[in-house]
Amino acid sequence: MTERHVDKLVARAAAGDAKAFGRLYDLYAERVYAFVRGRVGDVHEAEDLTATVFVKAWEAIGSYRVRGLPFGAWLFRIARNAIIDAYRRSARTQEVPVEELGDATDEQPLDEAVIARVDAEVVRDALARLTEEQQSVIQLRFVWDMSIAETAVALGKSEGAIKAMQHRALRAMARHLSEGERE
Amino acid sequence: MSERDRYEGLSESERALAETVARASVDLDDVSRQRIRRHVMARVGGAGAPAWARRTFQRAAAVAAITTTLVSGASYAAAVSLPGDALYDVKTLSEDVALAVLPEGDLRDGVRERIAARRASEVRALVAEGADPVLIEEAVRAFESAAQRAWQETAGRSGVLQMTASGRRVMSAIDDIPEPLRERLQAALRAEEDTASAGGAGGTNEAGPGTGGTDDSGGTDASSDDRPGPGPGPGGGPDGNGSGTMQPDGSSGRQ
């Protein structure tokens, strides 16, 4: 599915075509769910939030401009805001363990053997220990399949900042995985 | 995006980790995916219906808009009246007439949904003007009854819940109603939605978002059972078991 096809579906959905919106759901459901699932501990809550994201997208799609923000980035912002709203509603706060992450010069090597052994749950745990922005970068780059440039647009950052954040995030994840391996 | 672009600037080990993340993150199974899809599409207008079904519905919605305009044109004042107003009976009579002449089908379903939207709007208007709690309580019950009829008739006939433009208007009308009434009305809608979904065919139909439709205040939507009574006059009050915070206070008429 090319970007042009996505734009056509978006245009049809914006005109009220529910079936076109259903196709957009099919295209983006996994990505949105993966992002949401990384932020909430409960599977059912993640499903509810995923549904909320798409309902909000449907309600707002009339104001979306194809030539502006890429649709994926636009949808990601809705997802991010929905998660923030959910946290506010439930009066829960997410610990952002910035102090645990070390600095950009942390050069702990990535142990490929460790990476090969870790299962999905462990990876998700390691991902969840990153800062909110680092998680977003990793999700957008490797789950949403966005380029550095697209990720920069989605998060409102420079490409250089995204590259640095990506590097730090991967290093931090590797460290968490290594720690988990030793425990 | 090519593999090269995806992993640009990454070392081999970083790339391995990125690939692991990608594999680990995508774990939405088909059952969950479809369950979420049904929920989403129920809100946006159904899922998977053939184009002809959408066109049929859209035609019906257009006819409903015309019918609405014709009938309500007889008395705009009646159309915008609220429970407790002298012209409210005229409004509900026009609703009865519209329903009486409509055969079962999409058009009637649309009218049923707009009845519910109209009842919700009446609750909102009564609350906004600080009407008698007795009257508000009756209006809330009228809404619950209208929602039940709209959802059950539609789902019972077609086997699916068809959340159309009118349905969204119901949701929208409720959004503006202050708590705790809003939660009560939303609960009534959720109950009907759950009932309809439980008896549905799995969300394989699709109703388009609808076209046409008119403002709730000018509609012909009607049901003789889906509206408040003539007001809490002598002996005409509610049965006194109202829920929520809206309790009868013995006063009569709108304030």
Short mmCIF file of C-alpha atoms in Angstrom, two decimals:
data_model
loop_
_atom_site.label_atom_id
_atom_site.label_comp_id
_atom_site.label_asym_id
_atom_site.label_seq_id
_atom_site.Cartn_x
_atom_site.Cartn_y
_atom_site.Cartn_z
CA MET A 1 0.00 0.00 0.00
CA THR A 2 1.63 3.21 -1.13
CA GLU A 3 1.31 6.59 0.49
CA ARG A 4 -0.83 7.65 -2.43
CA HIS A 5 -3.29 4.84 -1.79
CA VAL A 6 -3.44 5.82 1.86
CA ASP A 7 -4.14 9.42 0.86
CA LYS A 8 -7.00 8.26 -1.36
CA LEU A 9 -8.49 6.22 1.45
CA VAL A 10 -8.15 9.17 3.78
CA ALA A 11 -9.90 11.45 1.30
CA ARG A 12 -12.76 8.99 0.93
CA ALA A 13 -13.04 8.55 4.68
CA ALA A 14 -13.06 12.31 5.14
CA ALA A 15 -16.01 12.41 2.75
CA GLY A 16 -17.89 10.00 5.01
CA ASP A 17 -16.95 6.66 3.47
CA ALA A 18 -16.94 4.27 6.42
CA LYS A 19 -15.61 1.40 4.33
CA ALA A 20 -12.52 3.41 3.40
CA PHE A 21 -11.99 4.15 7.06
CA GLY A 22 -12.27 0.44 7.73
CA ARG A 23 -9.39 -0.12 5.32
CA LEU A 24 -7.35 2.47 7.16
CA TYR A 25 -8.10 0.61 10.36
CA ASP A 26 -6.85 -2.61 8.76
CA LEU A 27 -3.65 -0.88 7.74
CA TYR A 28 -2.86 0.83 11.02
CA ALA A 29 -4.51 -1.30 13.72
CA GLU A 30 -1.39 -3.31 14.55
CA ARG A 31 0.79 -0.24 14.76
CA VAL A 32 -1.62 1.67 16.95
CA TYR A 33 -2.21 -1.34 19.16
CA ALA A 34 1.52 -2.00 19.51
CA PHE A 35 2.09 1.59 20.55
CA VAL A 36 -0.81 1.59 23.01
CA ARG A 37 0.07 -1.83 24.38
CA GLY A 38 3.52 -0.56 25.20
CA ARG A 39 1.99 2.10 27.45
CA VAL A 40 -0.74 0.26 29.30
CA GLY A 41 -0.36 -2.94 31.23
CA ASP A 42 -3.73 -4.45 30.57
CA VAL A 43 -4.63 -6.09 27.25
CA HIS A 44 -8.30 -5.13 27.47
CA GLU A 45 -7.43 -1.54 28.27
CA ALA A 46 -5.09 -1.53 25.30
CA GLU A 47 -7.89 -2.78 23.05
CA ASP A 48 -10.30 -0.15 24.37
CA LEU A 49 -7.75 2.58 23.85
CA THR A 50 -6.99 1.37 20.34
CA ALA A 51 -10.68 1.57 19.53
CA THR A 52 -10.82 5.04 21.08
CA VAL A 53 -7.94 6.19 18.90
CA PHE A 54 -9.72 5.14 15.72
CA VAL A 55 -13.06 6.59 16.79
CA LYS A 56 -11.31 9.89 17.53
CA ALA A 57 -9.58 9.70 14.17
CA TRP A 58 -12.93 9.18 12.45
CA GLU A 59 -14.42 12.14 14.26
CA ALA A 60 -11.51 14.37 13.30
CA ILE A 61 -10.70 13.08 9.83
CA GLY A 62 -12.79 15.78 8.21
CA SER A 63 -10.22 18.30 9.38
CA TYR A 64 -7.22 16.28 8.24
CA ARG A 65 -5.34 17.73 5.29
CA VAL A 66 -3.63 15.25 3.00
CA ARG A 67 -0.89 17.70 2.09
CA GLY A 68 -0.06 18.47 5.70
CA LEU A 69 1.14 15.98 8.28
CA PRO A 70 1.47 12.40 6.91
CA PHE A 71 -1.55 10.33 7.93
CA GLY A 72 0.54 7.94 10.02
CA ALA A 73 2.05 10.82 11.96
CA TRP A 74 -1.38 12.38 12.40
CA LEU A 75 -2.80 9.11 13.70
CA PHE A 76 0.16 8.64 16.00
CA ARG A 77 -0.48 12.03 17.58
CA ILE A 78 -4.08 11.06 18.22
CA ALA A 79 -2.88 7.83 19.82
CA ARG A 80 -0.40 9.65 21.98
CA ASN A 81 -3.01 12.17 23.14
CA ALA A 82 -5.52 9.39 23.83
CA ILE A 83 -3.03 7.70 26.12
CA ILE A 84 -2.33 10.95 27.93
CA ASP A 85 -6.07 11.52 28.35
CA ALA A 86 -6.51 8.00 29.67
CA TYR A 87 -3.79 8.51 32.24
CA ARG A 88 -5.33 11.77 33.33
CA ARG A 89 -8.76 10.21 33.65
CA SER A 90 -7.54 7.35 35.74
CA ALA A 91 -5.45 9.74 37.84
CA ARG A 92 -2.48 7.52 37.31
CA THR A 93 0.94 8.82 36.57
CA GLN A 94 3.56 7.00 34.66
CA GLU A 95 7.00 6.91 36.14
CA VAL A 96 9.43 8.16 33.58
CA PRO A 97 12.73 6.71 34.72
CA VAL A 98 14.95 9.23 33.04
CA GLU A 99 17.54 8.94 35.76
CA GLU A 100 17.85 5.21 35.15
CA LEU A 101 18.76 5.57 31.55
CA GLY A 102 22.24 6.94 31.75
CA ASP A 103 23.47 9.57 29.35
CA ALA A 104 24.17 9.66 25.68
CA THR A 105 27.72 8.61 26.19
CA ASP A 106 26.74 5.30 27.73
CA GLU A 107 28.70 2.92 25.58
CA GLN A 108 27.71 -0.39 27.06
CA PRO A 109 27.99 -2.83 24.17
CA LEU A 110 24.96 -4.63 22.80
CA ASP A 111 25.19 -8.30 23.42
CA GLU A 112 23.72 -9.96 20.36
CA ALA A 113 23.46 -13.28 22.13
CA VAL A 114 21.26 -11.66 24.75
CA ILE A 115 19.13 -10.02 22.12
CA ALA A 116 18.62 -13.30 20.33
CA ARG A 117 17.37 -15.01 23.47
CA VAL A 118 14.94 -12.47 24.83
CA ASP A 119 11.29 -13.11 24.31
CA ALA A 120 8.60 -10.66 23.36
CA GLU A 121 7.51 -9.95 26.91
CA VAL A 122 11.03 -9.06 28.01
CA VAL A 123 11.48 -6.73 25.05
CA ARG A 124 8.22 -4.98 25.84
CA ASP A 125 9.30 -4.57 29.44
CA ALA A 126 12.58 -3.05 28.35
CA LEU A 127 10.74 -0.76 25.96
CA ALA A 128 8.36 0.32 28.71
CA ARG A 129 11.31 1.44 30.84
CA LEU A 130 12.35 4.05 28.29
CA THR A 131 11.20 7.64 28.47
CA GLU A 132 7.98 8.47 26.70
CA GLU A 133 9.81 10.15 23.84
CA GLN A 134 12.31 7.34 23.44
CA GLN A 135 9.50 4.80 23.29
CA SER A 136 7.80 6.89 20.65
CA VAL A 137 10.94 7.04 18.54
CA ILE A 138 11.48 3.29 18.72
CA GLN A 139 7.83 2.55 17.95
CA LEU A 140 7.63 4.94 15.04
CA ARG A 141 10.93 3.84 13.52
CA PHE A 142 10.71 0.09 13.84
CA VAL A 143 7.02 -0.74 14.33
CA TRP A 144 5.31 2.03 12.37
CA ASP A 145 8.10 1.79 9.84
CA MET A 146 8.68 5.52 9.59
CA SER A 147 11.89 7.05 8.32
CA ILE A 148 14.00 9.38 10.43
CA ALA A 149 12.45 12.33 8.62
CA GLU A 150 8.87 11.13 9.12
CA THR A 151 9.52 10.40 12.77
CA ALA A 152 10.92 13.89 13.19
CA VAL A 153 7.73 15.36 11.72
CA ALA A 154 5.49 13.18 13.88
CA LEU A 155 7.26 14.19 17.07
CA GLY A 156 7.97 17.76 16.12
CA LYS A 157 11.75 17.30 16.45
CA SER A 158 14.75 17.73 14.22
CA GLU A 159 16.16 14.73 12.39
CA GLY A 160 19.36 15.05 14.38
CA ALA A 161 17.44 14.91 17.64
CA ILE A 162 15.60 11.80 16.49
CA LYS A 163 18.86 10.06 15.56
CA ALA A 164 20.34 10.86 18.95
CA MET A 165 17.20 9.76 20.75
CA GLN A 166 17.10 6.53 18.77
CA HIS A 167 20.71 5.78 19.64
CA ARG A 168 20.16 6.42 23.33
CA ALA A 169 16.96 4.41 23.37
CA LEU A 170 18.57 1.35 21.83
CA ARG A 171 21.51 1.58 24.20
CA ALA A 172 19.19 1.88 27.18
CA MET A 173 17.12 -1.07 26.00
CA ALA A 174 20.22 -3.17 25.58
CA ARG A 175 21.30 -2.33 29.08
CA HIS A 176 17.91 -3.27 30.50
CA LEU A 177 18.00 -6.54 28.60
CA SER A 178 21.49 -7.32 29.86
CA GLU A 179 20.43 -6.57 33.41
CA GLY A 180 17.45 -8.87 33.00
CA GLU A 181 19.73 -11.60 31.73
CA ARG A 182 21.96 -11.33 34.79
CA GLU A 183 19.06 -11.39 37.28
CA MET B 1 10.59 1.93 3.26
CA SER B 2 13.60 -0.15 2.26
CA GLU B 3 15.62 -2.22 4.70
CA ARG B 4 18.51 0.14 4.13
CA ASP B 5 16.46 3.20 5.06
CA ARG B 6 14.83 1.51 8.01
CA TYR B 7 18.12 0.73 9.65
CA GLU B 8 20.15 3.67 8.42
CA GLY B 9 22.96 4.61 10.75
CA LEU B 10 22.59 1.56 12.99
CA SER B 11 25.32 -0.88 13.89
CA GLU B 12 24.69 -4.58 13.36
CA SER B 13 23.85 -5.12 17.01
CA GLU B 14 21.52 -2.10 17.09
CA ARG B 15 19.82 -3.41 14.01
CA ALA B 16 19.34 -6.80 15.64
CA LEU B 17 17.70 -5.15 18.61
CA ALA B 18 15.48 -3.01 16.41
CA GLU B 19 14.31 -6.10 14.56
CA THR B 20 13.59 -7.80 17.85
CA VAL B 21 11.52 -4.84 18.98
CA ALA B 22 9.54 -4.90 15.75
CA ARG B 23 8.80 -8.60 16.12
CA ALA B 24 7.91 -8.32 19.78
CA SER B 25 5.62 -5.34 19.46
CA VAL B 26 3.19 -6.60 16.88
CA ASP B 27 1.07 -9.04 18.78
CA LEU B 28 -2.48 -8.12 17.89
CA ASP B 29 -4.16 -11.40 17.13
CA ASP B 30 -6.94 -11.71 14.58
CA VAL B 31 -9.69 -12.19 17.16
CA SER B 32 -8.71 -9.01 18.99
CA ARG B 33 -8.24 -7.14 15.75
CA GLN B 34 -11.75 -8.03 14.61
CA ARG B 35 -13.25 -7.29 18.01
CA ILE B 36 -11.75 -3.80 18.00
CA ARG B 37 -12.78 -3.35 14.38
CA ARG B 38 -16.40 -4.16 15.15
CA HIS B 39 -16.39 -1.71 18.00
CA VAL B 40 -14.85 1.04 15.88
CA MET B 41 -17.06 0.44 12.87
CA ALA B 42 -20.20 0.40 15.01
CA ARG B 43 -19.27 3.96 15.89
CA VAL B 44 -18.41 5.07 12.39
CA GLY B 45 -21.25 3.43 10.53
CA GLY B 46 -20.89 -0.34 10.35
CA ALA B 47 -18.42 -2.44 8.43
CA GLY B 48 -18.29 -4.39 5.27
CA ALA B 49 -21.66 -3.67 3.68
CA PRO B 50 -21.82 -3.68 -0.07
CA ALA B 51 -22.04 -0.36 -1.86
CA TRP B 52 -25.65 -0.92 -2.85
CA ALA B 53 -26.63 -1.21 0.81
CA ARG B 54 -24.99 2.10 1.55
CA ARG B 55 -26.73 3.75 -1.39
CA THR B 56 -30.08 2.36 -0.24
CA PHE B 57 -29.56 3.75 3.18
CA GLN B 58 -28.42 7.10 1.87
CA ARG B 59 -31.52 7.34 -0.31
CA ALA B 60 -33.66 6.51 2.70
CA ALA B 61 -31.91 9.17 4.74
CA ALA B 62 -32.56 11.71 2.01
CA VAL B 63 -36.26 10.79 1.89
CA ALA B 64 -36.39 11.01 5.67
CA ALA B 65 -34.97 14.51 5.47
CA ILE B 66 -37.66 15.51 2.98
CA THR B 67 -40.44 13.94 5.04
CA THR B 68 -39.10 15.63 8.12
CA THR B 69 -39.10 19.01 6.47
CA LEU B 70 -42.61 18.64 5.07
CA VAL B 71 -44.24 17.57 8.29
CA SER B 72 -42.37 19.88 10.61
CA GLY B 73 -43.05 22.75 8.28
CA ALA B 74 -46.61 22.76 9.60
CA SER B 75 -45.44 24.20 12.87
CA TYR B 76 -41.88 25.19 13.62
CA ALA B 77 -42.95 26.36 17.06
CA ALA B 78 -44.32 22.91 17.80
CA ALA B 79 -41.18 21.23 16.49
CA VAL B 80 -38.95 23.12 18.89
CA SER B 81 -41.31 22.81 21.85
CA LEU B 82 -40.24 21.00 25.01
CA PRO B 83 -42.09 18.76 27.45
CA GLY B 84 -44.41 20.98 29.48
CA ASP B 85 -45.04 23.37 26.59
CA ALA B 86 -48.56 23.70 25.22
CA LEU B 87 -47.39 22.79 21.73
CA TYR B 88 -45.51 19.71 22.79
CA ASP B 89 -48.50 17.49 22.08
CA VAL B 90 -48.61 18.85 18.54
CA LYS B 91 -44.97 17.91 18.15
CA THR B 92 -45.51 14.37 19.33
CA LEU B 93 -48.65 14.02 17.23
CA SER B 94 -46.66 14.88 14.12
CA GLU B 95 -44.19 12.23 15.18
CA ASP B 96 -46.95 9.67 15.49
CA VAL B 97 -48.18 10.53 12.01
CA ALA B 98 -44.73 10.11 10.52
CA LEU B 99 -44.22 6.72 12.15
CA ALA B 100 -47.70 5.55 11.26
CA VAL B 101 -47.13 6.02 7.54
CA LEU B 102 -43.64 4.57 7.40
CA PRO B 103 -43.10 0.92 6.57
CA GLU B 104 -40.39 -1.05 8.34
CA GLY B 105 -37.00 -0.43 6.86
CA ASP B 106 -34.09 1.96 6.80
CA LEU B 107 -36.26 5.01 6.65
CA ARG B 108 -38.22 4.02 9.72
CA ASP B 109 -34.99 3.07 11.50
CA GLY B 110 -33.59 6.51 10.77
CA VAL B 111 -36.69 8.17 12.16
CA ARG B 112 -36.49 6.02 15.27
CA GLU B 113 -32.92 7.12 15.82
CA ARG B 114 -33.83 10.75 15.38
CA ILE B 115 -36.58 10.31 17.92
CA ALA B 116 -33.94 9.25 20.41
CA ALA B 117 -31.77 12.21 19.38
CA ARG B 118 -34.74 14.52 19.84
CA ARG B 119 -35.50 13.13 23.29
CA ALA B 120 -31.85 13.62 24.26
CA SER B 121 -31.98 17.20 23.00
CA GLU B 122 -35.06 17.79 25.10
CA VAL B 123 -33.29 16.55 28.21
CA ARG B 124 -30.39 18.85 27.46
CA ALA B 125 -32.68 21.84 26.90
CA LEU B 126 -34.68 21.20 30.06
CA VAL B 127 -31.53 20.92 32.15
CA ALA B 128 -30.11 24.08 30.59
CA GLU B 129 -33.16 26.10 31.47
CA GLY B 130 -33.38 24.68 35.00
CA ALA B 131 -36.69 22.97 34.49
CA ASP B 132 -38.61 21.10 37.14
CA PRO B 133 -36.68 17.94 38.14
CA VAL B 134 -39.87 15.94 37.71
CA LEU B 135 -40.08 17.01 34.11
CA ILE B 136 -36.42 16.24 33.55
CA GLU B 137 -36.84 12.82 35.07
CA GLU B 138 -39.70 12.08 32.72
CA ALA B 139 -37.67 13.32 29.78
CA VAL B 140 -34.81 11.03 30.76
CA ARG B 141 -37.14 8.05 30.88
CA ALA B 142 -38.58 9.04 27.55
CA PHE B 143 -35.08 9.05 26.12
CA GLU B 144 -34.31 5.62 27.56
CA SER B 145 -37.49 4.29 26.02
CA ALA B 146 -36.75 5.93 22.66
CA ALA B 147 -33.20 4.59 22.61
CA GLN B 148 -34.43 1.11 23.44
CA ARG B 149 -36.96 1.18 20.65
CA ALA B 150 -34.55 2.63 18.12
CA TRP B 151 -31.79 0.15 18.83
CA GLN B 152 -33.96 -2.91 19.30
CA GLU B 153 -36.12 -2.30 16.29
CA THR B 154 -33.14 -1.68 14.04
CA ALA B 155 -31.04 -4.54 15.35
CA GLY B 156 -34.01 -6.88 15.63
CA ARG B 157 -34.93 -6.38 12.01
CA SER B 158 -31.54 -6.35 10.35
CA GLY B 159 -29.58 -8.41 12.86
CA VAL B 160 -26.96 -5.73 13.37
CA LEU B 161 -26.58 -2.45 15.10
CA GLN B 162 -26.51 0.30 12.55
CA MET B 163 -24.93 3.36 14.04
CA THR B 164 -25.82 5.96 11.47
CA ALA B 165 -25.53 9.71 11.31
CA SER B 166 -28.65 9.90 13.45
CA GLY B 167 -27.05 7.59 15.96
CA ARG B 168 -24.03 9.82 16.15
CA ARG B 169 -26.34 12.76 16.67
CA VAL B 170 -27.76 10.96 19.69
CA MET B 171 -24.26 10.57 21.06
CA SER B 172 -23.51 14.18 20.37
CA ALA B 173 -26.68 15.38 22.09
CA ILE B 174 -25.76 13.38 25.15
CA ASP B 175 -22.25 14.78 25.30
CA ASP B 176 -23.58 18.21 26.19
CA ILE B 177 -25.77 17.03 29.04
CA PRO B 178 -24.21 17.63 32.45
CA GLU B 179 -23.40 14.83 34.86
CA PRO B 180 -24.88 12.77 36.45
CA LEU B 181 -27.57 12.66 33.79
CA ARG B 182 -25.08 12.21 30.99
CA GLU B 183 -23.70 9.02 32.51
CA ARG B 184 -27.22 7.71 32.95
CA LEU B 185 -28.12 8.37 29.32
CA GLN B 186 -24.84 6.93 28.10
CA ALA B 187 -25.45 3.84 30.21
CA ALA B 188 -28.85 3.45 28.57
CA LEU B 189 -27.24 3.68 25.15
CA ARG B 190 -24.49 1.23 26.06
CA ALA B 191 -27.06 -1.23 27.32
CA GLU B 192 -28.96 -1.07 24.05
CA GLU B 193 -25.77 -1.24 22.04
CA ASP B 194 -24.63 -4.32 23.94
CA THR B 195 -28.01 -5.96 23.50
CA ALA B 196 -28.04 -5.21 19.80
CA SER B 197 -24.44 -6.34 19.34
CA ALA B 198 -25.03 -9.55 21.28
CA GLY B 199 -27.87 -10.46 18.97
CA GLY B 200 -26.12 -9.19 15.86
CA ALA B 201 -24.56 -10.96 12.97
CA GLY B 202 -20.97 -10.12 13.81
CA GLY B 203 -20.65 -6.73 12.22
CA THR B 204 -20.56 -7.73 8.62
CA ASN B 205 -22.99 -5.15 7.46
CA GLU B 206 -22.25 -1.58 6.78
CA ALA B 207 -24.46 1.43 6.82
CA GLY B 208 -22.94 4.53 5.36
CA PRO B 209 -22.68 7.55 7.53
CA GLY B 210 -25.81 8.83 5.93
CA THR B 211 -26.60 11.91 4.04
CA GLY B 212 -29.24 14.46 4.43
CA GLY B 213 -30.92 14.51 7.79
CA THR B 214 -32.13 17.65 9.33
CA ASP B 215 -31.73 19.44 12.55
CA ASP B 216 -33.38 17.66 15.42
CA SER B 217 -35.52 20.63 16.18
CA GLY B 218 -37.29 20.37 12.87
CA GLY B 219 -37.84 16.66 12.60
CA THR B 220 -40.90 14.52 12.38
CA ASP B 221 -39.41 11.85 14.56
CA ALA B 222 -41.99 10.32 16.69
CA SER B 223 -43.16 7.60 18.89
CA SER B 224 -46.20 7.71 21.03
CA ASP B 225 -44.29 5.84 23.73
CA ASP B 226 -40.99 7.65 23.55
CA ARG B 227 -41.78 11.00 25.03
CA PRO B 228 -42.53 12.48 28.38
CA GLY B 229 -46.08 12.63 29.57
CA PRO B 230 -48.08 15.84 29.60
CA GLY B 231 -46.21 17.15 32.58
CA PRO B 232 -46.42 16.71 36.29
CA GLY B 233 -49.80 18.25 36.81
CA PRO B 234 -52.16 17.09 39.54
CA GLY B 235 -51.92 13.35 39.67
CA GLY B 236 -49.71 13.29 36.63
CA GLY B 237 -46.30 13.10 38.26
CA PRO B 238 -43.84 10.24 38.03
CA ASP B 239 -44.09 7.16 40.13
CA GLY B 240 -41.51 8.46 42.51
CA ASN B 241 -38.82 5.87 41.91
CA GLY B 242 -36.61 8.02 39.74
CA SER B 243 -32.96 7.15 39.80
CA GLY B 244 -29.95 9.43 39.91
CA THR B 245 -30.18 12.77 41.57
CA MET B 246 -33.28 13.91 39.82
CA GLN B 247 -36.00 13.42 42.37
CA PRO B 248 -39.58 14.68 42.20
CA ASP B 249 -40.04 17.75 44.29
CA GLY B 250 -43.77 18.04 43.88
CA SER B 251 -43.66 21.15 41.76
CA SER B 252 -45.58 21.26 38.50
CA GLY B 253 -44.82 22.55 35.06
CA ARG B 254 -41.53 23.99 33.83
CA GLN B 255 -39.91 26.70 35.86
#
